DNA sequence: GTGAAAGCGCTAACAC
DNA sequence: GTGTTAGCGCTTTCAC
């Protein structure tokens, strides 16, 4: 039985195959494929032609082992369902795009255990850097990051002790700032609605900053509601209904994120509340979605895109040598929208 | 100047370090760390203790090169900003979670060029499988996937010729089905609103199926609007306003995705349209957000989570040997919501 | 400008 | 149960 003239290669192609096909040494082929060193135009063409013809794809594993260089940046985030994280990622990807570096994403589902696992897994690929959400990590995780001897950028939150570099906002300050804005507009009977997530440190810090500032002027959070899972918009409605039913004298609702806030806003509008005359509302994050709602919900922009870009910028700078322990604190912008401003300026 | 007693290791730790620290051969250390073969409880403990103490993280690069096994699955998607892709990813991650395999995400931004680059980059890490959105790819990309000799699962769309396996829905059928449902409810003057994206093959196929079915009963799309970029909810409002202004006699609006549909719905409700008596609406995708709106927008669930799970299941099965060319067509479920059903059943 | 030799850190295969 | 040897596919280094 004659064999077909073009037998597909059973063994993946190697440099050697390209070397043989082009009559050029492996070393020179390697140089051509990496654009390194001086190679004559003639050999260069021969090599590229042979590689193209064979459909050769270099083996980065071998390359990485030989050169001890891996052009990957580990990006570790809690979730992909919450749009804020993909947004950070987009910023990272944008900045990395002009470079040799590539982002690799790991998701922890807000679990410290999974975070350790994902981190371990990623570090075992010896990435050029780590960008990780949050500043709270298990001691084991911190140990791993320190021991890895690669640049580490903790992002989104600056309230705490970073392992190395940090880029983000102060959620405590954000909470305070919102409290100030609310009080300034004359609201006094304030309710809080948020996620039932003991591990959402950023939400906790905002809440702490918020209540702290209220306390200073003799106010407190009069009622609260928490949720977990499900459609945030729908949960926002349900929680708002429950809270207003229980505490009808509330005059302001502070939501821990924009989606539940949007749900609450839609609910209140349907029920005919006078907003913000009778009832004010505010969310958190500054998500794009808000722009299409009947009213603009007050919120605070958390600059996710910018955070991603800055974090990536630090990794890129470190790859070129130097640096260490950078700290970038961004200032969240408050926007009063149509649900917080009672006194016209 | 005396050196500090505990000098942090300048050189990353290797198996050899653990071997020396534990007095066990490298090979046995390797066995312990991978849970392979029989190792006595005593040596096992010695090794684990030494590894833990040193903070050793194995080098997967070397491991992968030696074993020619890489436990990564490349997942290539057009975007992270459109929630449908993170949802697919969640399904993939869920199924892979019980296994040795790990997803690695690449994003193409809907560009065939970038798709080629991302694919090349990922294949050069020799992953155990590829899951890639869409069934339309450049010839070069198809060539690479064929040559890679790894399982490839094209997802989300089954209308076309897959390289290997495919999991998804027929968007052409989805378009037809929606057209049938609309006609059945007595709507006749139909407008279409969608993305201005020549490369969104799935939206195109839906539109083709849609118009095809309309044509069969002597109908056609009377007016259309397209957008690109920006807040989808807001764009949905604007496009709807523009279209209704231009063609006030339209009685149905078919949106190419739920977000713009939601924007349109909010707009129409504010303007006091009688829905669906005077004007019907439908979107596409079945996104969670819809549940919190004042009315439930008619839509079609595209089973993103399920698609991700099935695709991952195929990769896992292949890793155990056998299989090839699997084809899984899912049936999108239509939901009439409050914006499409005129005739009560 | 090009090539030959050595070795990156691990695991497969086999010996004991 | 444990150790030894060879080598994965590339890049570094140095020689020419």
XYZ file of C-alpha atoms (C1' of nucleotides) in Angstrom:
722
model
C 0.000 0.000 0.000
C 1.670 3.218 -1.196
C 1.737 6.041 1.275
C 0.203 9.381 0.454
C 2.813 11.806 -0.888
C 2.113 14.437 1.736
C 2.022 12.655 5.067
C 0.940 15.024 7.771
C 3.661 15.195 10.427
C 2.845 12.946 13.361
C 5.476 14.618 15.448
C 5.086 18.340 16.039
C 7.534 20.358 13.980
C 10.740 21.532 15.589
C 13.467 23.980 14.751
C 15.396 21.053 13.351
C 12.731 20.489 10.702
C 12.968 24.094 9.592
C 16.741 23.854 9.735
C 16.758 20.812 7.454
C 14.199 22.210 5.075
C 16.138 25.440 4.671
C 19.688 24.100 4.885
C 20.488 26.564 7.643
C 21.673 25.682 11.134
C 19.151 25.495 13.934
C 20.877 28.352 15.643
C 20.477 30.655 12.701
C 16.891 29.603 12.188
C 16.271 30.498 15.802
C 17.872 33.894 15.227
C 15.701 34.613 12.232
C 12.515 33.581 13.960
C 13.278 35.835 16.910
C 14.682 38.762 14.905
C 17.901 38.538 16.862
C 21.413 39.322 15.770
C 22.647 39.826 12.270
C 21.425 37.452 9.621
C 21.892 38.010 5.926
C 18.776 38.827 3.972
C 19.285 35.726 1.850
C 19.324 33.225 4.725
C 16.567 35.118 6.457
C 14.310 34.679 3.439
C 15.184 31.012 3.053
C 14.333 30.369 6.668
C 11.082 32.317 6.743
C 9.947 30.628 3.561
C 10.712 27.162 4.951
C 8.989 27.942 8.256
C 5.917 29.289 6.533
C 5.725 26.359 4.167
C 5.975 23.805 6.938
C 3.549 25.733 9.110
C 6.053 25.785 11.929
C 4.917 27.196 15.257
C 7.793 27.634 17.732
C 7.606 25.812 21.022
C 7.514 28.533 23.651
C 7.892 25.992 26.405
C 11.326 24.999 25.250
C 12.172 28.605 24.514
C 11.096 29.739 27.935
C 13.057 26.981 29.631
C 16.214 27.759 27.720
C 16.029 31.507 28.136
C 14.296 31.600 31.529
C 12.083 34.302 30.121
C 8.324 34.020 30.016
C 6.358 36.821 28.461
C 3.237 36.220 30.475
C 1.656 38.468 33.063
C -0.630 36.726 35.525
C -3.809 38.705 36.176
C -5.778 37.342 39.109
C -9.308 38.596 39.689
C -12.261 37.390 41.767
C -14.847 37.130 39.018
C -15.683 37.693 35.399
C -19.416 38.152 35.974
C -18.933 41.479 37.636
C -18.141 43.802 34.753
C -15.643 45.826 36.750
C -13.028 43.094 36.443
C -13.223 42.630 32.682
C -12.845 46.402 32.525
C -9.622 46.312 34.496
C -8.497 43.510 32.258
C -9.202 45.599 29.203
C -6.931 48.306 30.565
C -4.186 45.777 31.217
C -4.534 44.259 27.768
C -4.467 47.676 26.156
C -1.175 48.643 27.759
C 0.424 45.254 27.243
C -0.580 45.311 23.616
C 2.401 47.231 22.351
C 4.832 44.984 24.235
C 6.017 41.396 24.196
C 3.990 40.677 27.298
C 0.695 38.822 27.326
C -1.948 38.711 30.048
C -3.102 35.375 31.426
C -6.250 35.470 33.499
C -7.006 33.543 36.654
C -10.338 33.694 38.484
C -10.715 33.092 42.216
C -14.478 33.352 42.760
C -13.777 35.485 45.819
C -12.310 32.475 47.601
C -8.954 32.857 49.393
C -8.380 29.138 48.925
C -8.878 29.367 45.208
C -6.735 32.466 45.157
C -3.862 30.505 46.638
C -4.352 27.709 44.133
C -4.593 30.010 41.145
C -1.573 31.974 42.279
C 0.467 28.809 42.784
C -0.582 27.510 39.404
C 0.329 30.754 37.674
C 3.607 31.227 39.486
C 4.602 27.746 38.447
C 4.681 29.108 34.892
C 7.196 31.707 36.011
C 5.372 34.776 34.668
C 7.083 38.140 34.208
C 4.714 39.760 36.659
C 1.569 39.389 38.728
C -1.394 41.752 38.840
C -3.810 40.732 41.550
C -7.084 42.270 42.707
C -7.272 43.393 46.282
C -4.748 43.945 48.986
C -5.963 41.263 51.402
C -4.390 37.866 50.811
C -3.594 34.832 52.935
C -0.150 34.778 54.498
C 0.685 31.822 52.234
C -0.288 33.820 49.175
C 1.773 36.803 50.264
C 4.695 34.494 50.936
C 4.434 33.027 47.448
C 4.354 36.442 45.850
C 7.352 37.640 47.808
C 9.308 34.478 47.082
C 8.516 34.566 43.377
C 10.837 37.511 42.844
C 8.665 38.969 40.120
C 6.941 42.336 40.153
C 3.587 42.128 41.928
C 0.941 44.830 41.589
C -2.047 44.672 43.896
C -4.924 46.612 42.407
C -8.242 48.335 43.102
C -7.617 49.045 46.763
C -4.815 50.954 48.458
C -5.996 50.636 52.090
C -3.485 48.174 53.503
C 0.044 46.834 53.274
C 0.960 45.838 49.733
C 3.477 43.077 49.017
C 5.130 45.235 46.405
C 3.404 47.805 44.182
C -0.207 48.944 44.474
C -2.630 50.796 42.172
C -6.147 51.702 43.146
C -8.429 53.902 45.128
C -9.037 54.192 48.849
C -12.433 52.654 49.435
C -12.509 54.027 52.932
C -12.099 57.517 51.533
C -14.690 56.786 48.874
C -17.187 55.826 51.572
C -16.428 58.996 53.511
C -16.733 61.167 50.473
C -20.120 59.773 49.604
C -21.324 60.252 53.160
C -20.207 63.879 53.053
C -21.995 64.502 49.789
C -25.193 62.953 51.106
C -25.163 64.923 54.344
C -24.357 68.096 52.476
C -27.547 67.710 50.490
C -29.527 67.518 53.684
C -30.370 63.829 53.769
C -30.538 62.480 57.276
C -32.318 59.160 57.485
C -30.024 56.855 55.619
C -30.333 53.212 54.606
C -27.657 50.916 53.192
C -28.060 48.066 50.690
C -25.215 45.770 49.726
C -23.837 42.338 49.082
C -23.779 39.682 51.740
C -20.086 39.033 51.274
C -17.844 38.939 54.272
C -14.878 38.649 51.922
C -15.659 41.744 49.884
C -13.111 43.853 51.702
C -13.564 46.836 49.445
C -17.299 47.033 50.115
C -16.590 46.652 53.822
C -14.083 49.493 53.813
C -16.476 51.750 51.963
C -19.137 50.962 54.511
C -16.748 51.678 57.356
C -15.682 55.006 55.875
C -19.322 55.798 55.250
C -20.605 55.110 58.764
C -17.569 56.781 60.293
C -18.342 60.055 58.567
C -22.034 59.788 59.367
C -21.153 59.229 63.009
C -19.059 62.385 63.136
C -22.148 64.441 62.459
C -24.309 62.377 64.739
C -25.932 60.222 62.092
C -26.066 56.512 61.569
C -27.297 53.934 59.084
C -30.883 53.368 60.147
C -31.622 50.207 58.206
C -29.849 47.796 55.872
C -30.434 44.946 53.441
C -28.045 42.380 52.026
C -28.224 39.939 49.141
C -26.167 37.320 47.439
C -26.477 35.779 43.991
C -29.173 36.299 41.392
C -29.884 39.163 39.047
C -28.473 42.273 40.692
C -31.062 44.535 39.070
C -33.878 42.368 40.372
C -32.292 42.024 43.800
C -31.975 45.789 43.919
C -35.724 46.072 43.423
C -36.552 43.459 46.003
C -34.208 44.811 48.639
C -35.434 48.344 48.085
C -39.031 47.243 48.391
C -38.268 45.345 51.589
C -36.311 48.174 53.154
C -38.819 50.892 52.312
C -41.628 48.701 53.549
C -39.860 48.198 56.845
C -38.540 51.764 57.198
C -40.819 54.104 55.270
C -39.217 57.197 56.798
C -35.829 56.592 55.144
C -34.767 59.502 52.924
C -31.617 58.105 51.333
C -30.515 54.731 49.970
C -26.808 54.029 49.557
C -26.155 50.948 47.412
C -22.848 49.103 47.390
C -22.921 48.811 43.611
C -24.579 50.459 40.642
C -26.544 47.460 39.440
C -28.564 47.026 42.603
C -28.828 50.800 42.718
C -30.281 50.807 39.222
C -32.807 48.180 40.247
C -33.741 50.312 43.224
C -34.041 53.405 41.064
C -36.360 51.688 38.597
C -38.468 50.429 41.486
C -38.749 53.830 43.133
C -39.648 55.545 39.889
C -42.421 53.045 39.272
C -43.760 53.594 42.782
C -43.876 57.291 42.131
C -41.296 58.412 44.684
C -40.174 61.990 44.265
C -36.473 61.621 43.563
C -34.386 63.130 45.003
C -36.860 65.384 46.824
C -38.399 62.676 48.943
C -35.783 59.989 48.497
C -32.192 60.130 47.290
C -30.144 57.256 45.897
C -26.523 56.521 45.133
C -24.586 53.555 43.847
C -20.939 52.806 43.336
C -18.645 52.121 40.377
C -19.793 54.389 37.603
C -20.876 51.630 35.229
C -21.754 52.464 31.666
C -25.202 51.002 32.000
C -26.357 53.916 34.127
C -26.336 56.169 31.111
C -29.356 54.516 29.608
C -31.591 54.668 32.668
C -34.528 57.077 32.987
C -32.544 59.060 35.565
C -28.823 59.216 36.128
C -28.041 57.427 39.373
C -25.498 59.188 41.601
C -22.336 57.154 41.730
C -18.582 57.194 42.061
C -16.351 56.313 39.173
C -13.665 53.842 40.162
C -11.435 54.247 37.126
C -11.143 50.538 36.422
C -9.656 51.029 33.006
C -7.061 53.420 34.318
C -6.170 51.053 37.155
C -5.544 48.271 34.648
C -3.386 50.509 32.492
C -1.302 51.763 35.407
C -0.748 48.286 36.787
C 0.407 47.009 33.406
C 2.612 50.063 32.973
C 4.409 49.187 36.193
C 5.009 45.602 35.097
C 6.339 46.767 31.755
C 8.661 49.283 33.418
C 9.978 46.621 35.780
C 10.657 44.248 32.906
C 13.083 46.891 31.709
C 14.743 46.893 35.126
C 14.545 49.026 38.239
C 11.565 50.223 40.218
C 9.800 48.507 43.094
C 7.111 49.322 45.628
C 5.300 51.837 43.427
C 2.119 53.282 44.884
C -0.542 54.882 42.694
C -3.640 56.159 44.416
C -6.363 57.339 42.093
C -9.096 59.710 43.138
C -12.607 58.384 42.525
C -14.853 60.989 40.918
C -18.256 61.451 42.454
C -21.121 62.191 40.113
C -24.339 63.463 41.644
C -26.494 62.514 38.678
C -30.226 63.114 39.156
C -30.660 61.274 42.419
C -28.472 63.061 44.933
C -28.504 66.798 44.194
C -31.313 68.556 46.043
C -29.817 72.005 46.399
C -29.071 73.460 43.024
C -25.696 75.153 42.991
C 30.576 43.253 56.392
C 28.904 40.049 57.584
C 26.126 38.715 55.475
C 22.664 38.259 56.924
C 22.214 34.692 58.178
C 19.143 34.020 56.054
C 20.039 35.117 52.560
C 16.971 34.978 50.350
C 17.643 32.654 47.393
C 18.711 34.645 44.402
C 18.215 31.662 42.143
C 14.691 30.260 41.957
C 14.372 27.000 43.809
C 14.593 23.755 41.886
C 13.811 20.141 42.548
C 17.465 19.702 43.402
C 17.102 22.081 46.342
C 14.208 20.091 47.725
C 16.118 16.897 47.038
C 19.120 18.094 49.008
C 17.059 19.523 51.827
C 15.162 16.274 52.245
C 17.922 13.787 51.418
C 15.697 12.150 48.799
C 16.504 11.799 45.103
C 15.139 14.371 42.666
C 13.108 11.694 40.990
C 11.346 10.701 44.163
C 10.746 14.296 45.085
C 9.158 14.733 41.680
C 6.969 11.685 42.322
C 5.796 12.996 45.651
C 5.005 16.418 44.306
C 2.929 14.935 41.499
C 1.312 12.156 43.547
C 2.717 9.603 41.143
C 3.751 6.044 41.782
C 4.336 4.433 45.142
C 6.230 6.413 47.688
C 6.471 5.434 51.345
C 4.627 7.622 53.760
C 7.878 8.437 55.509
C 9.714 9.811 52.458
C 6.569 11.530 51.296
C 6.352 13.438 54.547
C 10.025 14.333 54.491
C 9.707 15.700 50.977
C 6.508 17.647 51.531
C 7.945 19.162 54.673
C 11.106 20.251 52.897
C 9.186 21.664 49.946
C 6.835 23.583 52.174
C 9.652 24.924 54.291
C 11.621 26.141 51.301
C 8.520 27.543 49.645
C 9.226 25.553 46.521
C 6.960 26.119 43.512
C 7.574 23.593 40.711
C 8.613 24.888 37.328
C 5.822 23.855 34.979
C 7.806 24.957 32.013
C 10.440 22.351 32.588
C 7.783 19.814 33.495
C 5.822 20.483 30.360
C 8.889 20.230 28.192
C 9.951 16.955 29.723
C 6.539 15.343 29.654
C 5.184 17.058 26.541
C 1.994 17.616 28.450
C 0.525 21.028 29.060
C -2.615 21.214 31.113
C -3.858 24.390 29.537
C -6.926 24.878 27.390
C -6.842 27.921 25.133
C -10.162 29.776 25.115
C -10.335 32.397 22.386
C -13.163 34.908 22.443
C -13.819 38.228 20.706
C -14.428 40.372 23.760
C -14.804 40.526 27.502
C -17.058 43.595 27.513
C -19.948 41.685 26.086
C -21.180 39.610 29.002
C -22.034 36.610 26.851
C -18.371 35.666 26.549
C -17.522 35.743 30.235
C -20.591 33.571 30.670
C -19.262 30.982 28.240
C -15.970 31.167 30.048
C -17.690 30.514 33.355
C -19.165 27.328 31.890
C -15.755 26.232 30.642
C -14.108 26.981 33.980
C -16.815 25.120 35.845
C -16.332 21.922 33.866
C -12.559 22.141 33.870
C -12.560 22.696 37.590
C -12.643 19.063 38.571
C -9.814 18.193 36.178
C -6.134 18.900 35.751
C -6.916 21.289 32.909
C -6.861 25.063 33.210
C -8.407 27.634 30.889
C -6.258 30.375 29.407
C -8.130 33.240 27.805
C -7.255 35.098 24.642
C -9.228 38.071 23.344
C -9.419 39.021 19.671
C -11.492 42.221 19.707
C -13.458 40.845 16.781
C -10.413 41.173 14.537
C -9.405 38.229 12.324
C -5.834 39.501 12.399
C -5.719 39.517 16.140
C -7.393 36.142 16.164
C -4.539 34.724 14.112
C -1.979 36.282 16.415
C -3.669 35.126 19.591
C -4.105 31.636 18.195
C -0.456 31.455 17.146
C 0.653 32.696 20.517
C -1.495 30.193 22.364
C -0.609 27.269 20.153
C 3.045 27.989 20.733
C 2.406 26.975 24.342
C 1.156 23.626 23.097
C -2.184 23.594 24.951
C -4.231 20.433 25.454
C -7.109 21.903 23.502
C -8.570 24.983 21.875
C -12.040 26.420 22.396
C -12.687 29.249 19.996
C -15.726 31.440 19.448
C -17.310 31.367 16.032
C -16.970 29.122 13.061
C -15.572 31.696 10.625
C -11.786 31.926 10.698
C -9.074 32.905 8.247
C -7.606 30.072 6.200
C -4.325 30.591 8.043
C -6.088 30.212 11.375
C -7.875 27.052 10.251
C -4.578 25.689 8.994
C -2.916 26.339 12.322
C -5.697 24.626 14.207
C -5.601 21.591 11.953
C -1.814 21.368 12.121
C -1.744 21.714 15.895
C -3.133 18.218 16.332
C -5.032 19.151 19.445
C -8.781 19.006 19.957
C -10.447 22.157 18.661
C -13.992 23.114 19.606
C -15.612 25.977 17.752
C -18.441 27.411 19.802
C -21.618 29.512 19.731
C -22.448 28.930 16.082
C -23.022 25.714 14.175
C -23.820 27.195 10.740
C -20.705 26.345 8.761
C -17.832 23.907 8.400
C -16.009 23.298 11.657
C -12.323 22.405 11.761
C -13.042 19.699 14.290
C -15.775 19.745 16.937
C -18.511 22.347 17.275
C -20.948 23.348 20.040
C -23.540 26.047 19.640
C -26.821 27.117 18.227
C -27.914 27.821 14.684
C -28.268 31.566 14.472
C -30.009 31.248 11.142
C -32.630 29.048 12.767
C -32.834 31.451 15.697
C -33.599 34.311 13.306
C -36.262 32.269 11.557
C -37.839 31.196 14.793
C -38.127 34.754 16.041
C -39.645 35.868 12.730
C -42.219 33.106 12.977
C -43.134 34.069 16.526
C -43.515 37.718 15.548
C -45.691 37.008 12.532
C -47.781 34.595 14.535
C -48.685 37.382 16.932
C -49.928 39.457 14.040
C -47.119 42.002 13.770
C -46.545 43.095 10.220
C -44.542 46.289 9.993
C -41.169 45.277 11.297
C -38.019 47.256 12.032
C -34.560 45.952 12.849
C -31.914 47.467 15.120
C -28.445 46.060 15.452
C -24.703 46.446 15.592
C -22.750 47.955 12.774
C -20.389 45.033 12.609
C -19.643 43.405 9.319
C -17.649 40.748 11.164
C -20.395 39.735 13.552
C -21.274 36.644 11.567
C -23.749 35.396 14.109
C -25.786 38.600 14.021
C -25.674 38.472 10.236
C -26.929 34.918 10.132
C -29.764 35.729 12.477
C -30.717 38.642 10.301
C -30.611 36.462 7.203
C -32.777 33.784 8.785
C -35.097 36.490 10.016
C -35.627 38.243 6.673
C -35.854 34.925 4.865
C -38.812 33.847 6.964
C -40.464 37.239 6.689
C -40.084 37.070 2.919
C -41.834 33.708 2.768
C -45.002 35.324 4.054
C -44.558 38.400 1.930
C -43.076 40.634 4.600
C -39.854 42.531 4.833
C -37.859 44.654 7.232
C -39.227 48.136 6.665
C -36.554 50.156 8.417
C -33.294 49.608 10.265
C -30.751 51.283 12.508
C -27.171 50.362 13.335
C -24.718 51.459 15.988
C -21.232 50.813 17.159
C -19.533 51.548 20.465
C -20.881 53.404 23.451
C -23.376 52.413 26.095
C -25.643 49.815 24.556
C -28.593 50.807 26.710
C -28.256 54.433 25.670
C -27.709 53.525 22.030
C -30.821 51.401 22.188
C -32.781 54.449 23.258
C -31.288 56.679 20.597
C -31.715 54.229 17.776
C -35.276 53.495 18.797
C -36.088 57.193 18.925
C -34.545 57.743 15.503
C -36.284 54.799 13.917
C -39.727 55.546 15.356
C -39.358 59.168 14.366
C -38.564 58.181 10.812
C -41.046 55.310 10.566
C -43.883 55.962 13.006
C -46.016 53.191 11.528
C -43.651 50.403 12.603
C -45.342 47.854 14.867
C -42.391 45.685 15.864
C -38.754 46.264 16.764
C -36.322 43.365 16.566
C -33.028 44.121 18.329
C -29.858 42.164 17.711
C -29.094 42.043 21.422
C -30.873 42.415 24.724
C -29.044 45.491 25.945
C -30.089 47.727 23.093
C -33.508 46.105 23.325
C -33.677 47.053 26.991
C -32.764 50.632 26.119
C -35.493 50.645 23.500
C -37.990 49.209 25.933
C -37.257 51.855 28.558
C -37.591 54.542 25.925
C -40.911 53.252 24.617
C -42.355 52.908 28.102
C -41.426 56.480 28.899
C -43.035 57.665 25.699
C -46.215 55.888 26.659
C -46.320 53.335 23.868
C -48.826 50.575 24.407
C -46.639 47.494 24.526
C -47.168 45.083 22.935
C -50.565 46.256 21.687
C -49.263 49.101 19.607
C -45.623 48.116 19.422
C -43.869 44.819 20.071
C -40.188 44.341 20.933
C -37.714 41.493 21.087
C -34.029 41.168 21.822
C -31.571 38.319 21.740
C -29.444 36.406 24.248
C -31.547 36.069 27.357
C -29.335 38.150 29.615
C -29.954 38.199 33.337
C -30.379 41.954 33.387
C -33.764 41.697 31.698
C -35.275 40.307 34.865
C -35.073 43.614 36.644
C -36.710 45.733 33.958
C -40.233 47.124 34.275
C -41.393 44.652 31.612
C -39.831 41.409 30.539
C -38.386 41.884 27.072
C -39.029 39.015 24.650
C -35.770 37.274 23.885
C -34.081 34.024 23.009
C -31.828 32.274 25.445
C -28.545 31.256 23.885
C -27.385 28.876 26.596
C -23.911 30.382 26.921
C -23.157 28.562 30.115
C -24.197 25.249 28.656
C -22.131 25.881 25.537
C -19.051 26.478 27.675
C -19.674 23.334 29.670
C -20.185 21.168 26.600
C -17.091 22.495 24.874
C -14.964 21.833 27.944
C -16.511 18.389 28.308
C -15.360 17.529 24.795
C -11.806 18.677 25.493
C -11.726 16.666 28.705
C -13.048 13.568 26.936
C -10.444 13.908 24.200
C -7.665 14.246 26.724
C -8.637 10.738 27.796
C -8.336 9.592 24.178
C -10.742 8.966 21.319
C -13.462 11.138 19.865
C -13.204 13.759 17.166
C -15.549 15.905 15.118
C -18.262 16.070 17.765
C -21.228 18.240 16.909
C -23.570 19.578 19.572
C -26.401 21.797 18.426
C -28.370 23.377 21.212
C -31.872 24.690 20.781
C -32.325 28.326 21.776
C -35.424 28.819 23.927
C -37.652 31.679 22.961
C -39.328 33.602 25.743
C -42.175 35.893 24.817
C -41.952 37.978 27.972
C -44.311 40.956 28.090
C -43.389 42.519 24.785
C -44.280 39.969 22.123
C -47.398 38.094 23.168
C -50.541 39.819 21.885
C -52.863 36.853 21.622
C -53.278 35.229 24.969
C -53.063 31.462 24.659
C 27.252 36.297 9.598
C 27.079 31.483 11.092
C 27.668 27.182 13.689
C 28.730 23.679 17.710
C 28.317 22.532 22.343
C 26.173 22.806 26.669
C 22.391 23.029 29.500
C 17.696 25.256 31.200
C 14.557 21.948 35.197
C 12.018 18.581 34.838
C 10.008 13.556 33.745
C 9.942 8.827 30.994
C 11.934 4.679 31.090
C 14.305 1.525 33.064
C 17.320 -0.594 36.601
C 17.757 -2.105 41.130
C 9.896 1.833 46.865
C 13.794 4.387 45.064
C 17.594 5.909 42.037
C 20.050 6.598 37.425
C 20.241 8.052 32.824
C 18.865 10.385 28.924
C 16.621 13.910 26.684
C 12.283 17.204 25.844
C 13.287 21.840 22.061
C 15.019 25.564 22.499
C 18.699 29.606 23.624
C 23.186 31.008 25.597
C 27.819 31.247 24.933
C 31.642 31.117 22.527
C 34.329 29.842 18.541
C 35.107 30.659 13.864
